[in-house]
PDB file of C-alpha atoms in Angstrom:
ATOM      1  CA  UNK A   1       1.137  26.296  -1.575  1.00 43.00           C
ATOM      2  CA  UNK A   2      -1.209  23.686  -2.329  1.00 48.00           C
ATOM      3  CA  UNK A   3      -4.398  22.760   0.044  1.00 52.00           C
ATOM      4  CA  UNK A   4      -3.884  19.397   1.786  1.00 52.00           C
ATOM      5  CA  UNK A   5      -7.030  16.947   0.820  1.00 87.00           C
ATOM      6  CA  UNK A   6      -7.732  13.451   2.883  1.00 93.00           C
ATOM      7  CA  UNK A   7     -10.298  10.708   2.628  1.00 94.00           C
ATOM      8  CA  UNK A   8     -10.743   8.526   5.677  1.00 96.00           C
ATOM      9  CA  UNK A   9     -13.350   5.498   5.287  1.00 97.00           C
ATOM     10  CA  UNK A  10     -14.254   2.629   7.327  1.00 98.00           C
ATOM     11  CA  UNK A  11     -16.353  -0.295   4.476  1.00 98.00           C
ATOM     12  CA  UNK A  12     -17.584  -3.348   4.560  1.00 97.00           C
ATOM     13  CA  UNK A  13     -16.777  -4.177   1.264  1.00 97.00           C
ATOM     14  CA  UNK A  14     -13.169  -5.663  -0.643  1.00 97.00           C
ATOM     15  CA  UNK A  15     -10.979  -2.144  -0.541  1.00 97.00           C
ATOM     16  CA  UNK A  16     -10.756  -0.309  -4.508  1.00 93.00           C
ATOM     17  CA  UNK A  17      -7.902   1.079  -6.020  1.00 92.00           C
ATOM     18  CA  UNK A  18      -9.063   4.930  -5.566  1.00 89.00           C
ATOM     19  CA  UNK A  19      -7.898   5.893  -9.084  1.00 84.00           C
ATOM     20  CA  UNK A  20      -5.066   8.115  -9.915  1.00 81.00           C
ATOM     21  CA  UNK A  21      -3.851  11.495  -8.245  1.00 74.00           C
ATOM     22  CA  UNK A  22      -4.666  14.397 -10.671  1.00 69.00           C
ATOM     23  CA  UNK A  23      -2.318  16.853  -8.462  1.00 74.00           C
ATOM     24  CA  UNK A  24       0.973  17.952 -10.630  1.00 78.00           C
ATOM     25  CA  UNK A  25       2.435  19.073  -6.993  1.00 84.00           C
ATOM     26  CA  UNK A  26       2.856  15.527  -5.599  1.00 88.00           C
ATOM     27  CA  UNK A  27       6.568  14.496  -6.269  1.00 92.00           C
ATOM     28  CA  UNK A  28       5.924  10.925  -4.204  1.00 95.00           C
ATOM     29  CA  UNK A  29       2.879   9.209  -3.537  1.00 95.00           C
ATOM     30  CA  UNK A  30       3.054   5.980  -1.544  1.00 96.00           C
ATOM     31  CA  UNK A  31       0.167   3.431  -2.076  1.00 96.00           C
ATOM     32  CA  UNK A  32      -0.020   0.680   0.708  1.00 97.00           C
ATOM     33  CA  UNK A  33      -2.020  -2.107   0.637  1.00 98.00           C
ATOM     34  CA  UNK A  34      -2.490  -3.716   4.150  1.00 98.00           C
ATOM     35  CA  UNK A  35      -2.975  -7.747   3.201  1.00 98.00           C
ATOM     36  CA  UNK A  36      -4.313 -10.275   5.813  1.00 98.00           C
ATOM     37  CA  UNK A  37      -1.623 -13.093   6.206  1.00 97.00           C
ATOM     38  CA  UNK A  38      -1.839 -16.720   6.432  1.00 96.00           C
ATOM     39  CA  UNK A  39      -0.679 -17.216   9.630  1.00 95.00           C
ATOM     40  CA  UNK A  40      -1.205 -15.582  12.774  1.00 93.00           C
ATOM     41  CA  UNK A  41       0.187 -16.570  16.232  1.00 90.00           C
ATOM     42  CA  UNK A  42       2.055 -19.868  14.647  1.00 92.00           C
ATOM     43  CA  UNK A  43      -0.903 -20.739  13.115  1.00 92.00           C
ATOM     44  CA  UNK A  44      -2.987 -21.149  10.024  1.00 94.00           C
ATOM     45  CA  UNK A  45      -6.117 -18.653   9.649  1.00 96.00           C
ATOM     46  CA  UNK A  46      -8.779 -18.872   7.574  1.00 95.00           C
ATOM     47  CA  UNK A  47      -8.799 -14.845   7.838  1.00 96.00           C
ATOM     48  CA  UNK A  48      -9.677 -12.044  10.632  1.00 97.00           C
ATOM     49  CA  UNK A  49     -12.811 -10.359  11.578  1.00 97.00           C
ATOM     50  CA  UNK A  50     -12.076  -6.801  12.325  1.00 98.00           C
ATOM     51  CA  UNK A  51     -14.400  -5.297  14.802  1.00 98.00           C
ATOM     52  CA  UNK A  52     -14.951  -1.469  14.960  1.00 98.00           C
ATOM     53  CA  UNK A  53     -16.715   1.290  17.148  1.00 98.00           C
ATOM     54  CA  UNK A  54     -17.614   3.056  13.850  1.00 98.00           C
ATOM     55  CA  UNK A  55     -18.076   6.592  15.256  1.00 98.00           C
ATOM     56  CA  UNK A  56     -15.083   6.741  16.977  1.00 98.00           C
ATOM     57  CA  UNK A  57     -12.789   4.979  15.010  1.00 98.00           C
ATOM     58  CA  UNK A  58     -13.881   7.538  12.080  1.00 97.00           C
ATOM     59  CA  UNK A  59     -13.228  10.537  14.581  1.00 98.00           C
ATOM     60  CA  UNK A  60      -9.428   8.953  15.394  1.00 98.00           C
ATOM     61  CA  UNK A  61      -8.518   8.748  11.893  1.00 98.00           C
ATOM     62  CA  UNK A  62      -9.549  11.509  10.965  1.00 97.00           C
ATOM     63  CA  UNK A  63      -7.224  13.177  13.358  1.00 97.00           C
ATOM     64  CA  UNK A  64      -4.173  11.383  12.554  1.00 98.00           C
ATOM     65  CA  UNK A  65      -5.254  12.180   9.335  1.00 97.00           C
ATOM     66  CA  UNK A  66      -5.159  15.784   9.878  1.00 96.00           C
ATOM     67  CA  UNK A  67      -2.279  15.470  12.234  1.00 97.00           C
ATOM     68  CA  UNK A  68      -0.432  13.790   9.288  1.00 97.00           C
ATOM     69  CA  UNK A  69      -1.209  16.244   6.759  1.00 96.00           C
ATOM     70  CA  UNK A  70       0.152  19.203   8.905  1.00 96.00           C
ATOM     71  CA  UNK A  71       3.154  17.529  10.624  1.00 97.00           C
ATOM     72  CA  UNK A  72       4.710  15.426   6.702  1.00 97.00           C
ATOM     73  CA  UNK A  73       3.062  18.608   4.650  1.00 95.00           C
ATOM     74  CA  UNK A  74       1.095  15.933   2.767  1.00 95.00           C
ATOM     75  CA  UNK A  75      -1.007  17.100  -0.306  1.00 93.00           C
ATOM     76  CA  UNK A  76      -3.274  14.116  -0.270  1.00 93.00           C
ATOM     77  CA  UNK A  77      -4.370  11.430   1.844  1.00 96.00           C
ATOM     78  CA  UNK A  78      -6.492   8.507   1.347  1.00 96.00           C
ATOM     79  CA  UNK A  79      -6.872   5.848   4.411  1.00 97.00           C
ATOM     80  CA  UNK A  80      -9.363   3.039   4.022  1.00 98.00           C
ATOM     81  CA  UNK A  81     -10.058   0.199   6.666  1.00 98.00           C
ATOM     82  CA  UNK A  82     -11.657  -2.293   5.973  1.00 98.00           C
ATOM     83  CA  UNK A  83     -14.007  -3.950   8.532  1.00 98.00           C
ATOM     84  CA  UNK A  84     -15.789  -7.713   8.853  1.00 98.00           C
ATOM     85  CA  UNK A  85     -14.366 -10.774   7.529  1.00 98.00           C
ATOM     86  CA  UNK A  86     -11.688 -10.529   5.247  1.00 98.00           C
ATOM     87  CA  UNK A  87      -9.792 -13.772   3.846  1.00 97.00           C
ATOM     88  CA  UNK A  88      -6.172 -14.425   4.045  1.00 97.00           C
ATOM     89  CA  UNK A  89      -4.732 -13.027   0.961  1.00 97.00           C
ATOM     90  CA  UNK A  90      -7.073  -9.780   0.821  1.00 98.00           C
ATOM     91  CA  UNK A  91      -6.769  -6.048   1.802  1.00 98.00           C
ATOM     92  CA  UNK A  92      -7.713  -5.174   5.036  1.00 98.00           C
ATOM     93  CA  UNK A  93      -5.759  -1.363   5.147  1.00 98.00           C
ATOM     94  CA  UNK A  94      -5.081   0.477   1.792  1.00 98.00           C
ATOM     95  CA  UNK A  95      -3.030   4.149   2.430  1.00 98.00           C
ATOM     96  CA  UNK A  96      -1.839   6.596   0.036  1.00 96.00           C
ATOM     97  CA  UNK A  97       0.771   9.665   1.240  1.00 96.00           C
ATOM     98  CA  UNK A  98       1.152  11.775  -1.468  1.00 95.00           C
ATOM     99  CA  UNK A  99       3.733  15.030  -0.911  1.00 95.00           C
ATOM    100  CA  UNK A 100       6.204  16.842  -2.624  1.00 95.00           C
ATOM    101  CA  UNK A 101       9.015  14.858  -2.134  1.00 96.00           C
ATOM    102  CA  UNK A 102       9.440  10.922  -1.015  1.00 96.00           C
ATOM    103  CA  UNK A 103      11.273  11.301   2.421  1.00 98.00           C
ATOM    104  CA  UNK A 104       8.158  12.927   3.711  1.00 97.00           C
ATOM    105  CA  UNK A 105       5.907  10.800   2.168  1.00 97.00           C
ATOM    106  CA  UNK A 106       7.296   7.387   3.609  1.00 98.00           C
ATOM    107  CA  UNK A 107       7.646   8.622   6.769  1.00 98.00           C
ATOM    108  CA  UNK A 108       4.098   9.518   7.084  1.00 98.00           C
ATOM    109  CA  UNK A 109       2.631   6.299   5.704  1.00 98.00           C
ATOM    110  CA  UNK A 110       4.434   4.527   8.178  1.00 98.00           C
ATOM    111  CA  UNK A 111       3.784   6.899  10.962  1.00 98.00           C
ATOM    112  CA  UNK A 112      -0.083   6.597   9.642  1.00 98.00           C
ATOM    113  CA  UNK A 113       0.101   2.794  10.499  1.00 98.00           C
ATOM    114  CA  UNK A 114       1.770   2.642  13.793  1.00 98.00           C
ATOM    115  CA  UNK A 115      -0.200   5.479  15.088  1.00 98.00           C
ATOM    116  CA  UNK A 116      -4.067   3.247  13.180  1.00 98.00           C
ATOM    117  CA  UNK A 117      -2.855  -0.049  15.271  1.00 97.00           C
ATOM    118  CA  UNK A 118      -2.367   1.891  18.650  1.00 98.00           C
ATOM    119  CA  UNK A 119      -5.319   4.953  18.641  1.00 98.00           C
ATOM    120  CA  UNK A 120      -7.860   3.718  16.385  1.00 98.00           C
ATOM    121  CA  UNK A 121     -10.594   1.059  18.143  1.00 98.00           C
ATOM    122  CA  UNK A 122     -10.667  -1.468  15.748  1.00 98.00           C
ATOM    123  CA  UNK A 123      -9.624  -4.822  16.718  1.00 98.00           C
ATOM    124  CA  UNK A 124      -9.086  -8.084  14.948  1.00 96.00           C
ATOM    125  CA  UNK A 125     -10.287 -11.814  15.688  1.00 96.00           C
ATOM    126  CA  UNK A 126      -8.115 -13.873  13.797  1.00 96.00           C
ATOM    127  CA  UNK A 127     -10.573 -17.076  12.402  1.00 95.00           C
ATOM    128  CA  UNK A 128      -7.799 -20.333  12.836  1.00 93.00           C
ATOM    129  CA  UNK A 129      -8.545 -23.474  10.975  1.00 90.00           C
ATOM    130  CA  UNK A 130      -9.295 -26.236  12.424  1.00 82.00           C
ATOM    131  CA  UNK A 131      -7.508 -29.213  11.959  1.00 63.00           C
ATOM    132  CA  UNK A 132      -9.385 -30.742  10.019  1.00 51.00           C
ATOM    133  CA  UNK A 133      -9.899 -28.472   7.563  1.00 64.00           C
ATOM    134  CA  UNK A 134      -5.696 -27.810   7.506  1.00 60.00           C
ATOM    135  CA  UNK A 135      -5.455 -31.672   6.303  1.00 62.00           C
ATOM    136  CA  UNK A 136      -7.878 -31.487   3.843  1.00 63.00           C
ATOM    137  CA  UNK A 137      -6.511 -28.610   2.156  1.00 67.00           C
ATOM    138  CA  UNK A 138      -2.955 -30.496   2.257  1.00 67.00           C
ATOM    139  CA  UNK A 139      -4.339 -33.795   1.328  1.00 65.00           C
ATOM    140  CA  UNK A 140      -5.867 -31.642  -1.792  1.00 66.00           C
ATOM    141  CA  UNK A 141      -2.665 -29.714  -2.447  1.00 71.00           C
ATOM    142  CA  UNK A 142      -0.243 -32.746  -2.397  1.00 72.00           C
ATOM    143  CA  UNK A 143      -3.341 -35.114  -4.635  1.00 69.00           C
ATOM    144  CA  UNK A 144      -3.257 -31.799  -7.397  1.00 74.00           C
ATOM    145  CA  UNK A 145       1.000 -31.105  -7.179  1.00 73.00           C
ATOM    146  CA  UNK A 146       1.642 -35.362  -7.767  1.00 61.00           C
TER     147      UNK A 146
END
């Protein structure tokens, strides 16, 4: 039986691609790349500023990390959060399930998120545009499409 590995990390910085599994056990691995979207509530965002109690929110995932492991019989786990401003169009979450076979492997990515957005204290502060700054940028898009 192979030994179950995970990486949990809260950074400041864009989210990397961690690089490829060299396990020959893993039959599925499931990368997921969390992306902050243009619009939140109705309206247009320039992009969210996730908030975190560091310590804590390390400790949490870390559990559900473990707790995932155990209960999908994952081989390897990597969950990244990013935290601070991030843009509209970047990564905030990247996850990767990797097990033996895919049903096991899906399920436990998306258990992995539900379980993040309800247990883990990080919260996000959507930045909206104003509307100013909306017309501009559609002033500019319809002057460069004509």
């Amino acid at each position: 039986m192979a030994i179950s590995i995970w990486e949990v990390s809260i950074v400041d910085a864009p989210l990397e691609f961690p690089g490829e599994l060299s396990d020959s056990d893993s039959g599925a691995v499931i990368d997921f790349w969390g992306r902050v979207r243009e619009i939140e509530d109705g309206r247009a965002i320039e992009g969210i500023n996730y908030e975190v109690h560091r310590a804590m929110a390390e400790h949490q995932m870390n559990l559900l990390a473990e707790k995932a492991t155990v209960d999908f019989f994952l081989i390897g786990l990597v969950l990244r959060h990013r935290v601070g401003f991030v843009r509209t169009g970047e990564a905030s979450l990247f996850l990767r399930a990797a097990s033996r076979h895919r049903a096991a492997a899906f399920a436990a990515s998306q258990w992995l998120i539900t379980e993040l957005k309800e247990k883990v204290p990080i919260w996000k502060r959507p930045i909206f545009k104003t509307v100013a700054a909306a017309r501009s940028e559609q002033q500019l898009e319809e002057a460069t499409s004509g």
